[in-house]
C-alpha cells in the first residue's frame, strides 16, 4: 500500500515537471513567434531590422506562407517599343508597361484598389494650403538595384532632365509646365514649387509613370548622351534589366537586392510577336504565358469552353482602358471644316464595326473620357449613322463631283486621302476596309496606308498624315490639355489633328487650375460637349482591357487599376522554369 502510494506520488511529481517544462517551452516559442511577427512588421513597414539572421529567417518564412518562389512570366507584346528610357518623346504605352514600376519607381504610387496616391519611395508628402509647394521626405531604406542609396539629388536630377529643353522628352516635359522648380532641402527631402495651381500637381511631381532615375548612372555632359540611352535601364524596382534582344524580347530578372517586398517570379520576359494568330499559337504551344488578344479574337476564344477551362481569360474595365478614334488632320485640305468631319462620322456605321468586327466586344463612345468616369457625360449620344445627312453636309461645304469622275472635288482638289494605321493590326486593316467602302458610297476615295508602328508614331508626332486610326489609353485622372489645347499642335505636343477652338482652350486651362473636383467634372463635361460637336476625332468605340493567361499562375487579382504581375506566383509543382 505504501509502495503504491510512493510510486503514484513520484509519477504525479514527474508529470507536473513535464507540464511545467512544456509550458516554459511554449512560452519561449510564443515569444519567438512574437519576435518574428514584430520583425516581419518592421520589414514590411520599411523599418530597419537589427538582427540580419533573424530578418533572413522571417523573409524565408514570409516567402513560404505567401506563395512559392520561382518560375518566369513570358508576356507576348504586339509592339516592340523604340526605347526603355521613360524620359523620352519616343516613350509609348508599351515602354511604360515594360519598365515602369518594374524598373523605375515613383515617389508616390497609386493604390490599385483605392485609386489614391500613397507613399512609395517617399515616406510622406505635404502640400501647402494653396497647393503651390509640395514637400517629399524620402524613405531611409531605399536604394537602387546596385545598392546606391536614393537621395534628393536623384529626384532633382530626374526632374531637371525631364524639363531640360535639350533632352528629347517634350511629351513628358509638357506635364511639368506648371512646375517652377525643385529644391533640395536635405539629403532626404525635396520641395517642388509650382508656378500656378494644378490639380494633378502631386501626381506629376511624384514622377508617376516616369520614376526616379539614378544620377550616378544617367548623369551627362552632352544631352545627346542621355537621348541615346534607349536600353539597359537602371532603377530601384523589383526587377533588373538583363538584356534586350532587339526584334525578339526584353528580359528582366528579379532584384535580389530590392529594398521592398520581393516578387515571387524570378524572371519576366516581354516577347515581341506582331501577328495576332502567331501570339495565340505561341500561347497554345507554351512558348508564352500571357497575350493581349484583339477584341474579335477574345470574343471568339471565350466561346470555346475547352479553351476557357485551360486558360484564364480576363476582360475588365479600368481608367486606362482605351478608346479608339479616327483622327482627321485639320491642316489637310479636306478636314478643316467641322461639317466635313461630321460627315465622315455619319457615313460610318460604328455599331456595325462593334457588332461584326469586334464581335460585340466594345461600346460606342462619344468623347475623350473613360466611359465609366464622372467626367464622361452619359447624356451625350453618339452621332447617328446617316449617309444621306453626310452627303448633304459635303454638298453644303462645296465638296461636289464637279468633273463627273465619281470623286468629289473642291477648287480643283479631289477628295482623295490616305488613311494611316499600324500595319500589323488586323482589326485596323478591317476597319480601313469599312472606311474605304463607306467613303466610296458618298464619292470619297480612301487609300489604305499601313505603316510599321515605329515609323507611324514618328509620322503622327510630326503630323505627317491626313487621317489615321489609333487608341488612347486613359489616364487615372484625365487631363486632355495635351490632346486638344491649341498650344499642343506641333513641338511634340499630342494635338496631332490640329484642333483649334478658343472655348475648348479656355475650359482646358480652367480644368487644370481648379482644385474643386465637382467644378472640374462640370468643366470636363463642357469640354466633352465641344469635342463631340466639333468632331476633331470620330470616336469609334471603347473596349475593356483583355488578357489571356496560362493557368499555373496564382494570386492573379483584377484590381480597380488592373493587374499587378509582381503579386503572382506559381506553386512549386507547377513551375516550368527552374533557374
Coordinates of C-alpha atoms in Angstrom, one line a residue:
X1 CA 0.0 0.0 0.0
X2 CA 2.7 2.5 1.0
X3 CA 4.8 1.4 -2.1
X4 CA 1.9 2.0 -4.4
X5 CA 1.3 5.4 -2.8
X6 CA 5.0 6.4 -3.2
X7 CA 5.0 5.3 -6.8
X8 CA 1.9 7.3 -7.5
X9 CA 3.3 10.5 -5.8
X10 CA 6.5 10.1 -7.8
X11 CA 4.6 9.8 -11.1
X12 CA 2.4 12.9 -10.3
X13 CA 5.6 14.9 -9.5
X14 CA 7.2 13.8 -12.8
X15 CA 4.1 14.7 -14.7
X16 CA 4.0 18.1 -13.0
X17 CA 7.6 18.7 -14.0
X18 CA 6.9 17.8 -17.6
X19 CA 3.9 20.1 -17.7
X20 CA 5.9 23.0 -16.3
X21 CA 8.7 22.4 -18.9
X22 CA 6.2 22.2 -21.7
X23 CA 4.6 25.5 -20.6
X24 CA 8.0 27.2 -20.4
X25 CA 8.9 25.9 -23.8
X26 CA 5.6 27.0 -25.2
X27 CA 6.1 30.5 -23.7
X28 CA 9.5 30.6 -25.3
X29 CA 8.2 29.5 -28.6
X30 CA 5.4 32.1 -28.3
X31 CA 8.0 34.8 -27.5
X32 CA 10.0 33.8 -30.6
X33 CA 6.9 33.8 -32.7
X34 CA 6.1 37.3 -31.4
X35 CA 9.6 38.4 -32.2
X36 CA 9.2 37.1 -35.7
X37 CA 5.9 38.8 -36.2
X38 CA 7.5 42.0 -34.9
X39 CA 10.4 41.7 -37.3
X40 CA 8.1 40.9 -40.2
X41 CA 6.1 44.0 -39.4
X42 CA 9.3 46.0 -39.4
X43 CA 10.4 44.5 -42.8
X44 CA 7.0 45.3 -44.3
X45 CA 6.9 48.8 -42.9
X46 CA 10.4 49.6 -44.1
X47 CA 11.9 50.0 -40.6
X48 CA 15.5 48.6 -40.2
X49 CA 15.9 45.2 -38.7
X50 CA 19.0 44.9 -36.5
X51 CA 19.4 41.1 -36.5
X52 CA 20.2 40.1 -40.1
X53 CA 19.9 36.4 -39.4
X54 CA 16.5 36.8 -37.9
X55 CA 15.5 39.0 -40.8
X56 CA 16.5 36.3 -43.3
X57 CA 14.5 33.7 -41.3
X58 CA 11.4 35.9 -41.4
X59 CA 12.0 36.6 -45.1
X60 CA 12.1 32.8 -45.9
X61 CA 9.0 32.2 -43.7
X62 CA 7.1 35.0 -45.4
X63 CA 8.0 33.5 -48.8
X64 CA 6.7 30.1 -47.8
X65 CA 3.5 31.5 -46.4
X66 CA 2.8 34.0 -49.2
X67 CA 3.4 31.5 -52.1
X68 CA 6.1 29.5 -53.8
X69 CA 9.1 31.4 -55.3
X70 CA 10.4 30.7 -58.8
X71 CA 9.3 30.4 -62.4
X72 CA 9.0 33.0 -65.1
X73 CA 6.3 35.0 -66.8
X74 CA 6.7 35.3 -70.6
X75 CA 4.4 38.0 -71.9
X76 CA 3.8 38.5 -75.6
X77 CA 3.5 42.0 -76.9
X78 CA 2.3 43.0 -80.4
X79 CA 4.6 46.1 -80.5
X80 CA 8.2 46.5 -79.6
X81 CA 9.0 49.9 -78.1
X82 CA 11.6 52.1 -79.5
X83 CA 13.1 52.9 -76.1
X84 CA 13.0 51.8 -72.5
X85 CA 14.1 55.2 -71.4
X86 CA 10.9 56.8 -69.9
X87 CA 12.3 60.3 -70.2
X88 CA 11.9 60.3 -74.0
X89 CA 9.4 61.5 -76.5
X90 CA 9.6 58.1 -78.1
X91 CA 8.2 56.5 -74.9
X92 CA 4.9 54.8 -75.6
X93 CA 2.4 52.7 -73.6
X94 CA 4.4 49.5 -74.3
X95 CA 7.6 51.0 -72.8
X96 CA 5.6 52.1 -69.7
X97 CA 4.1 48.6 -69.3
X98 CA 7.6 47.1 -69.6
X99 CA 9.7 49.4 -67.5
X100 CA 7.6 51.5 -65.1
X101 CA 7.2 50.1 -61.6
X102 CA 9.3 47.1 -62.6
X103 CA 12.5 49.1 -63.0
X104 CA 11.6 52.8 -62.3
X105 CA 9.6 53.7 -59.2
X106 CA 7.9 57.0 -58.3
X107 CA 7.8 58.9 -55.1
X108 CA 4.1 58.2 -54.7
X109 CA 2.3 55.3 -56.4
X110 CA -1.4 54.7 -57.0
X111 CA -3.0 52.1 -54.8
X112 CA -4.6 49.7 -57.3
X113 CA -7.8 49.4 -55.3
X114 CA -8.3 52.7 -53.6
X115 CA -7.0 54.6 -56.6
X116 CA -5.2 57.1 -54.4
X117 CA -1.6 58.1 -54.3
X118 CA 0.3 56.5 -51.5
X119 CA 3.9 56.6 -50.4
X120 CA 6.4 54.6 -52.4
X121 CA 10.0 55.9 -52.5
X122 CA 8.7 58.8 -50.4
X123 CA 7.5 58.1 -46.8
X124 CA 5.5 61.3 -46.7
X125 CA 4.1 64.2 -48.8
X126 CA 3.0 67.6 -47.6
X127 CA 1.1 70.0 -49.8
X128 CA 0.7 73.7 -48.8
X129 CA -2.8 75.0 -48.3
X130 CA -2.6 77.0 -51.6
X131 CA -1.2 74.0 -53.5
X132 CA 1.9 75.9 -54.5
X133 CA 4.5 73.9 -52.5
X134 CA 4.8 70.1 -52.3
X135 CA 7.4 68.5 -50.0
X136 CA 8.5 64.9 -50.1
X137 CA 10.5 63.1 -47.5
X138 CA 12.2 60.0 -48.8
X139 CA 12.4 56.7 -47.0
X140 CA 15.6 55.9 -45.2
X141 CA 15.9 52.3 -46.5
X142 CA 15.6 52.8 -50.3
X143 CA 18.3 52.2 -52.8
X144 CA 18.8 51.5 -56.5
X145 CA 19.4 47.9 -57.7
X146 CA 23.2 48.5 -57.5
X147 CA 22.9 49.2 -53.8
X148 CA 23.4 53.0 -54.0
X149 CA 21.0 54.9 -51.7
X150 CA 18.4 57.1 -53.3
X151 CA 18.6 60.7 -52.3
X152 CA 17.1 64.1 -53.0
X153 CA 19.8 64.6 -55.6
X154 CA 18.4 61.7 -57.7
X155 CA 14.9 63.2 -57.6
X156 CA 16.1 66.7 -58.6
X157 CA 18.3 65.2 -61.4
X158 CA 15.3 63.3 -62.8
X159 CA 13.1 66.5 -62.8
X160 CA 15.8 68.7 -64.3
X161 CA 16.5 66.1 -67.0
X162 CA 12.8 66.0 -67.9
X163 CA 12.5 69.8 -68.3
X164 CA 15.9 70.3 -70.0
X165 CA 15.0 71.6 -73.5
X166 CA 17.9 69.8 -75.0
X167 CA 16.6 66.4 -73.8
X168 CA 14.3 64.8 -76.4
X169 CA 11.4 64.4 -73.9
X170 CA 9.0 67.2 -74.9
X171 CA 5.9 64.9 -74.4
X172 CA 7.0 64.1 -70.9
X173 CA 8.0 67.7 -70.1
X174 CA 4.6 69.0 -71.1
X175 CA 3.2 67.6 -67.9
X176 CA 5.6 69.8 -65.9
X177 CA 4.8 73.1 -67.5
X178 CA 3.2 74.3 -64.2
X179 CA 6.2 73.3 -62.1
X180 CA 8.5 76.2 -61.3
X181 CA 11.5 74.4 -59.7
X182 CA 12.6 71.6 -57.3
X183 CA 14.8 72.4 -54.3
X184 CA 17.0 70.1 -52.2
X185 CA 16.1 70.7 -48.6
X186 CA 18.4 68.0 -47.3
X187 CA 19.7 64.5 -48.3
X188 CA 16.2 63.0 -47.9
X189 CA 13.9 66.0 -48.5
X190 CA 12.8 67.6 -51.8
X191 CA 10.4 70.5 -52.3
X192 CA 8.6 71.4 -55.5
X193 CA 7.4 74.9 -56.2
X194 CA 4.5 75.4 -58.6
X195 CA 4.1 78.4 -61.0
X196 CA 0.3 78.1 -60.6
X197 CA -2.1 75.6 -59.0
X198 CA -2.6 72.4 -61.0
X199 CA -5.0 69.6 -59.9
X200 CA -2.5 66.9 -60.9
X201 CA 0.5 68.6 -59.2
X202 CA 1.0 65.7 -56.8
X203 CA 0.9 63.1 -59.5
X204 CA 3.3 65.0 -61.7
X205 CA 5.8 65.8 -59.0
X206 CA 5.6 62.3 -57.7
X207 CA 7.1 61.3 -61.1
X208 CA 4.2 59.0 -61.8
X209 CA 4.7 57.0 -65.0
X210 CA 8.4 58.1 -65.1
X211 CA 10.1 57.1 -61.8
X212 CA 13.3 58.3 -60.2
X213 CA 16.4 57.9 -62.3
X214 CA 19.8 57.3 -60.5
X215 CA 22.0 60.3 -61.1
X216 CA 25.2 58.3 -60.8
X217 CA 24.1 56.2 -63.8
X218 CA 22.4 58.7 -66.0
X219 CA 24.3 62.0 -65.4
X220 CA 25.6 63.5 -68.6
X221 CA 27.7 66.4 -70.0
X222 CA 26.2 66.2 -73.5
X223 CA 22.4 65.8 -73.6
X224 CA 22.7 63.6 -76.7
X225 CA 24.4 61.0 -74.4
X226 CA 21.1 60.8 -72.5
X227 CA 18.9 60.8 -75.6
X228 CA 20.8 57.8 -76.9
X229 CA 20.3 55.9 -73.7
X230 CA 17.4 53.7 -75.0
X231 CA 18.3 50.4 -73.4
X232 CA 19.9 49.0 -70.2
X233 CA 17.5 50.8 -67.8
X234 CA 18.6 51.0 -64.1
X235 CA 16.2 51.9 -61.3
X236 CA 15.1 50.9 -57.8
X237 CA 12.3 48.5 -58.7
X238 CA 11.7 44.8 -58.0
X239 CA 13.3 43.7 -61.3
X240 CA 16.7 44.3 -63.0
X241 CA 17.2 44.6 -66.7
X242 CA 19.1 41.6 -68.1
X243 CA 19.1 42.0 -71.9
X244 CA 17.2 43.3 -74.9
X245 CA 17.4 41.1 -78.0
X246 CA 16.0 43.6 -80.5
X247 CA 13.2 42.2 -82.6
X248 CA 12.7 39.3 -80.1
X249 CA 12.5 40.0 -76.4
X250 CA 13.4 42.0 -73.3
X251 CA 14.4 40.0 -70.2
X252 CA 14.2 41.1 -66.6
X253 CA 15.4 39.1 -63.6
X254 CA 14.3 39.6 -60.0
X255 CA 16.1 42.2 -58.0
X256 CA 17.5 40.1 -55.1
X257 CA 18.7 43.4 -53.5
X258 CA 15.3 45.0 -53.7
X259 CA 14.5 47.4 -50.8
X260 CA 10.9 46.3 -50.6
X261 CA 9.0 43.1 -50.6
X262 CA 10.5 40.8 -53.3
X263 CA 8.4 39.4 -56.1
X264 CA 7.9 35.7 -56.3
X265 CA 8.5 35.4 -60.0
X266 CA 12.2 35.1 -60.8
X267 CA 12.0 36.5 -64.4
X268 CA 9.6 38.5 -66.5
X269 CA 10.2 38.2 -70.3
X270 CA 8.5 40.5 -72.8
X271 CA 8.5 38.8 -76.1
X272 CA 7.6 40.6 -79.3
X273 CA 5.2 38.8 -81.7
X274 CA 3.4 41.2 -84.0
X275 CA 0.8 38.9 -85.5
X276 CA -2.4 38.1 -83.6
X277 CA -2.6 34.5 -84.7
X278 CA 1.1 33.9 -84.0
X279 CA 0.8 35.2 -80.5
X280 CA -2.2 32.9 -79.8
X281 CA -0.2 29.9 -81.3
X282 CA 2.7 30.8 -79.0
X283 CA 0.3 30.7 -76.0
X284 CA -1.1 27.3 -77.1
X285 CA 2.3 25.9 -77.6
X286 CA 3.5 27.1 -74.2
X287 CA 6.2 29.5 -75.6
X288 CA 4.5 32.4 -73.9
X289 CA 2.3 32.7 -70.8
X290 CA 0.2 35.8 -71.5
X291 CA -1.1 37.6 -74.5
X292 CA -3.1 40.7 -75.2
X293 CA -5.7 39.4 -77.7
X294 CA -7.5 41.6 -80.2
X295 CA -11.2 42.2 -79.3
X296 CA -12.5 39.9 -82.0
X297 CA -10.0 37.2 -81.1
X298 CA -11.0 37.4 -77.5
X299 CA -14.7 37.2 -78.3
X300 CA -14.2 34.1 -80.4
X301 CA -11.9 32.4 -77.9
X302 CA -14.3 32.7 -74.9
X303 CA -17.0 30.9 -76.8
X304 CA -14.7 27.8 -76.7
X305 CA -15.5 26.1 -73.3
X306 CA -12.4 23.9 -73.5
X307 CA -10.2 26.9 -74.1
X308 CA -11.6 28.8 -71.1
X309 CA -11.1 25.7 -68.9
X310 CA -7.4 25.6 -70.0
X311 CA -6.6 29.4 -69.8
X312 CA -7.5 32.3 -67.6
X313 CA -9.5 34.7 -69.9
X314 CA -9.8 38.2 -68.4
X315 CA -11.8 41.2 -69.6
X316 CA -12.1 44.2 -67.3
X317 CA -12.6 47.9 -67.4
X318 CA -10.1 50.3 -65.8
X319 CA -9.5 54.1 -66.2
X320 CA -6.7 53.2 -68.7
X321 CA -9.0 51.0 -70.8
X322 CA -8.5 52.5 -74.3
X323 CA -10.9 54.3 -76.6
X324 CA -10.3 54.2 -80.4
X325 CA -10.8 57.0 -82.9
X326 CA -10.3 58.3 -86.4
X327 CA -8.1 61.4 -86.3
X328 CA -8.7 64.0 -89.1
X329 CA -5.7 66.3 -89.7
X330 CA -7.4 69.7 -89.9
X331 CA -4.4 71.1 -91.8
X332 CA -5.1 68.7 -94.7
X333 CA -7.3 70.3 -97.4
X334 CA -10.3 68.2 -96.5
X335 CA -10.9 68.3 -92.8
X336 CA -10.7 72.0 -91.7
X337 CA -14.5 72.4 -91.8
X338 CA -16.4 70.9 -88.9
X339 CA -19.2 69.8 -91.3
X340 CA -16.8 67.6 -93.3
X341 CA -15.6 65.9 -90.1
X342 CA -19.2 65.3 -89.0
X343 CA -19.9 63.9 -92.5
X344 CA -17.0 61.5 -92.1
X345 CA -18.5 60.4 -88.7
X346 CA -22.1 60.0 -90.0
X347 CA -21.1 58.0 -93.1
X348 CA -19.5 55.2 -90.9
X349 CA -21.7 52.5 -89.3
X350 CA -19.9 52.3 -86.0
X351 CA -22.5 50.0 -84.5
X352 CA -21.7 47.5 -87.3
X353 CA -18.0 47.7 -86.6
X354 CA -18.6 46.8 -83.0
X355 CA -21.1 44.0 -83.9
X356 CA -19.2 42.5 -86.8
X357 CA -15.5 43.2 -86.3
X358 CA -15.3 43.3 -82.5
X359 CA -18.0 40.6 -82.2
X360 CA -19.9 42.8 -79.8
X361 CA -16.9 43.3 -77.6
X362 CA -17.0 47.1 -77.3
X363 CA -19.1 50.1 -76.6
X364 CA -19.8 53.1 -78.8
X365 CA -18.4 56.2 -77.2
X366 CA -18.7 60.0 -77.8
X367 CA -15.7 61.7 -76.1
X368 CA -12.2 61.6 -74.7
X369 CA -13.1 60.3 -71.2
X370 CA -13.2 56.8 -69.6
X371 CA -16.8 55.9 -70.2
X372 CA -17.4 55.0 -66.6
X373 CA -15.9 58.2 -65.2
X374 CA -17.8 61.1 -63.8
X375 CA -16.2 63.4 -66.4
X376 CA -17.9 61.4 -69.2
X377 CA -21.3 62.9 -69.9
X378 CA -23.8 60.0 -70.4
X379 CA -26.4 62.3 -71.8
X380 CA -24.3 62.9 -74.9
X381 CA -25.5 60.5 -77.6
X382 CA -23.4 59.2 -80.5
X383 CA -23.9 60.9 -83.9
X384 CA -26.2 58.6 -85.9
X385 CA -25.2 56.5 -88.9
X386 CA -26.7 58.7 -91.6
X387 CA -25.0 58.6 -95.1
X388 CA -27.8 60.8 -96.5
X389 CA -27.0 63.5 -94.0
X390 CA -23.3 63.1 -94.7
X391 CA -24.0 63.7 -98.4
X392 CA -25.9 66.9 -97.6
X393 CA -23.1 68.2 -95.4
X394 CA -20.5 67.6 -98.0
X395 CA -22.6 69.3 -100.7
X396 CA -23.2 72.3 -98.3
X397 CA -19.4 72.8 -97.9
X398 CA -18.8 72.6 -101.6
X399 CA -17.3 69.2 -101.9
X400 CA -19.2 68.0 -105.1
X401 CA -18.3 66.0 -108.1
X402 CA -17.8 68.9 -110.5
X403 CA -16.0 67.0 -113.2
X404 CA -18.2 63.8 -113.2
X405 CA -15.4 61.3 -112.4
X406 CA -17.2 59.9 -109.4
X407 CA -14.9 61.6 -106.9
X408 CA -16.0 64.8 -105.0
X409 CA -13.7 67.8 -105.5
X410 CA -13.4 71.4 -104.5
X411 CA -11.3 74.1 -106.0
X412 CA -9.8 71.5 -108.3
X413 CA -8.7 69.3 -105.4
X414 CA -10.2 65.7 -105.5
X415 CA -11.4 64.4 -102.1
X416 CA -8.8 61.6 -102.1
X417 CA -6.8 60.9 -98.9
X418 CA -4.6 58.3 -97.2
X419 CA -5.8 56.5 -94.1
X420 CA -2.8 55.5 -92.0
X421 CA -2.7 52.7 -89.4
X422 CA -0.3 50.2 -87.7
X423 CA 0.4 47.7 -90.4
X424 CA 0.3 44.6 -88.2
X425 CA -3.0 45.4 -86.6
X426 CA -5.6 43.1 -88.3
X427 CA -8.5 45.0 -86.7
X428 CA -7.3 48.3 -88.1
X429 CA -7.0 46.7 -91.5
X430 CA -10.6 45.5 -91.4
X431 CA -11.8 49.0 -90.2
X432 CA -9.8 50.6 -93.0
X433 CA -11.7 48.5 -95.5
X434 CA -15.0 49.6 -93.9
X435 CA -14.0 53.2 -94.1
X436 CA -12.9 52.8 -97.7
X437 CA -16.2 51.2 -98.8
X438 CA -18.3 53.7 -96.8
X439 CA -16.4 56.7 -98.3
X440 CA -16.7 55.4 -101.8
X441 CA -20.5 55.4 -101.5
X442 CA -20.5 59.1 -100.9
X443 CA -17.9 60.0 -103.5
X444 CA -14.7 60.0 -101.5
X445 CA -11.6 57.9 -102.3
X446 CA -9.7 56.4 -99.4
X447 CA -6.3 54.7 -99.9
X448 CA -5.3 52.4 -97.1
X449 CA -1.8 53.3 -95.8
X450 CA -0.5 50.6 -93.4
X451 CA 2.8 51.6 -91.8
X452 CA 5.1 49.8 -89.4
X453 CA 4.4 51.1 -85.8
X454 CA 7.7 52.8 -85.0
X455 CA 7.5 54.7 -88.3
X456 CA 3.9 55.5 -87.9
X457 CA 4.2 57.0 -84.4
X458 CA 7.0 59.3 -85.7
X459 CA 4.8 60.5 -88.6
X460 CA 1.9 61.1 -86.2
X461 CA 4.2 63.1 -83.9
X462 CA 5.4 65.1 -86.8
X463 CA 1.7 65.5 -88.1
X464 CA 2.7 64.0 -91.5
X465 CA -0.6 62.2 -92.1
X466 CA -4.0 63.0 -93.5
X467 CA -6.2 60.7 -91.5
X468 CA -5.4 57.8 -89.1
X469 CA -6.8 55.4 -86.5
X470 CA -5.3 54.9 -83.1
X471 CA -6.3 54.5 -79.5
X472 CA -5.6 56.4 -76.3
X473 CA -5.2 54.6 -73.1
X474 CA -6.8 56.8 -70.4
X475 CA -5.1 58.4 -67.5
X476 CA -6.1 57.5 -64.0
X477 CA -7.3 61.1 -63.6
X478 CA -7.8 62.6 -67.1
X479 CA -6.3 65.9 -68.3
X480 CA -6.9 66.3 -72.0
X481 CA -4.9 69.5 -72.3
X482 CA -2.2 67.8 -74.3
X483 CA -4.6 66.3 -76.8
X484 CA -6.9 69.2 -77.5
X485 CA -5.3 72.6 -76.5
X486 CA -4.2 74.6 -79.5
X487 CA -0.7 75.2 -77.8
X488 CA -0.1 71.4 -78.2
X489 CA -0.1 71.5 -82.0
X490 CA 3.4 70.6 -83.1
X491 CA 6.5 70.8 -81.0
X492 CA 5.9 67.2 -79.9
X493 CA 2.5 68.0 -78.4
X494 CA -0.2 65.4 -78.7
X495 CA -2.8 67.6 -80.5
X496 CA -1.9 65.6 -83.7
X497 CA -5.1 66.6 -85.6
X498 CA -4.5 70.3 -85.2
X499 CA -7.7 71.1 -83.3
X500 CA -8.2 74.8 -82.6
X501 CA -11.1 76.0 -80.5
X502 CA -10.8 79.1 -78.3
X503 CA -13.6 77.9 -75.9
X504 CA -12.0 74.5 -75.6
X505 CA -8.7 76.2 -74.8
X506 CA -10.3 78.3 -72.1
X507 CA -12.0 75.3 -70.5
X508 CA -8.9 73.1 -70.6
X509 CA -7.0 75.8 -68.8
X510 CA -9.7 76.2 -66.2
X511 CA -9.7 72.4 -65.6
X512 CA -6.0 72.5 -64.8
X513 CA -6.4 75.3 -62.3
X514 CA -9.4 74.0 -60.5
X515 CA -8.8 72.2 -57.2
X516 CA -12.6 71.6 -56.8
X517 CA -13.5 68.2 -58.1
X518 CA -17.1 69.0 -58.7
X519 CA -16.1 72.1 -60.7
X520 CA -13.7 70.0 -62.8
X521 CA -16.3 67.5 -63.6
X522 CA -18.7 70.3 -64.7
X523 CA -15.9 71.8 -66.9
X524 CA -14.9 68.3 -68.3
X525 CA -18.5 67.7 -69.4
X526 CA -18.5 71.1 -71.2
X527 CA -15.3 70.0 -73.0
X528 CA -16.9 66.7 -73.8
X529 CA -19.8 68.6 -75.4
X530 CA -17.5 70.8 -77.5
X531 CA -15.3 67.9 -78.7
X532 CA -18.5 65.9 -79.6
X533 CA -19.9 68.8 -81.6
X534 CA -16.6 69.7 -83.4
X535 CA -15.6 66.1 -84.2
X536 CA -11.8 66.5 -84.4
X537 CA -11.9 62.8 -83.8
X538 CA -14.5 60.3 -84.9
X539 CA -14.9 58.3 -81.7
X540 CA -15.4 54.7 -82.9
X541 CA -15.5 52.5 -79.7
X542 CA -14.2 51.9 -76.3
X543 CA -13.4 48.4 -75.1
X544 CA -12.3 46.5 -72.0
X545 CA -8.8 45.5 -71.3
X546 CA -8.1 41.9 -72.4
X547 CA -5.6 39.4 -71.1
X548 CA -5.3 35.6 -71.6
X549 CA -3.0 33.9 -69.1
X550 CA -1.7 30.4 -68.5
X551 CA -3.5 28.8 -65.6
X552 CA -0.5 27.9 -63.4
X553 CA -0.2 31.4 -62.0
X554 CA -1.8 32.1 -58.7
X555 CA -2.9 35.3 -56.8
X556 CA -4.0 36.8 -60.1
X557 CA -6.2 39.7 -58.8
X558 CA -8.1 42.1 -61.1
X559 CA -7.8 45.3 -59.1
X560 CA -9.6 48.5 -60.0
X561 CA -6.5 49.6 -61.8
X562 CA -5.9 46.2 -63.4
X563 CA -3.3 43.5 -62.9
X564 CA 0.0 43.6 -60.9
X565 CA 2.3 40.8 -62.1
X566 CA 4.5 41.4 -59.1
X567 CA 1.9 39.7 -56.9
X568 CA 1.7 36.5 -58.9
X569 CA 3.4 33.2 -58.0
X570 CA 3.5 29.6 -59.3
X571 CA 3.2 26.7 -56.9
X572 CA 6.3 24.5 -56.9
X573 CA 4.6 21.5 -58.5
X574 CA 3.5 23.7 -61.4
X575 CA 6.7 25.6 -62.1
X576 CA 8.0 25.4 -65.6
X577 CA 11.4 27.2 -65.5
X578 CA 13.7 26.2 -62.7
X579 CA 16.5 28.8 -62.8

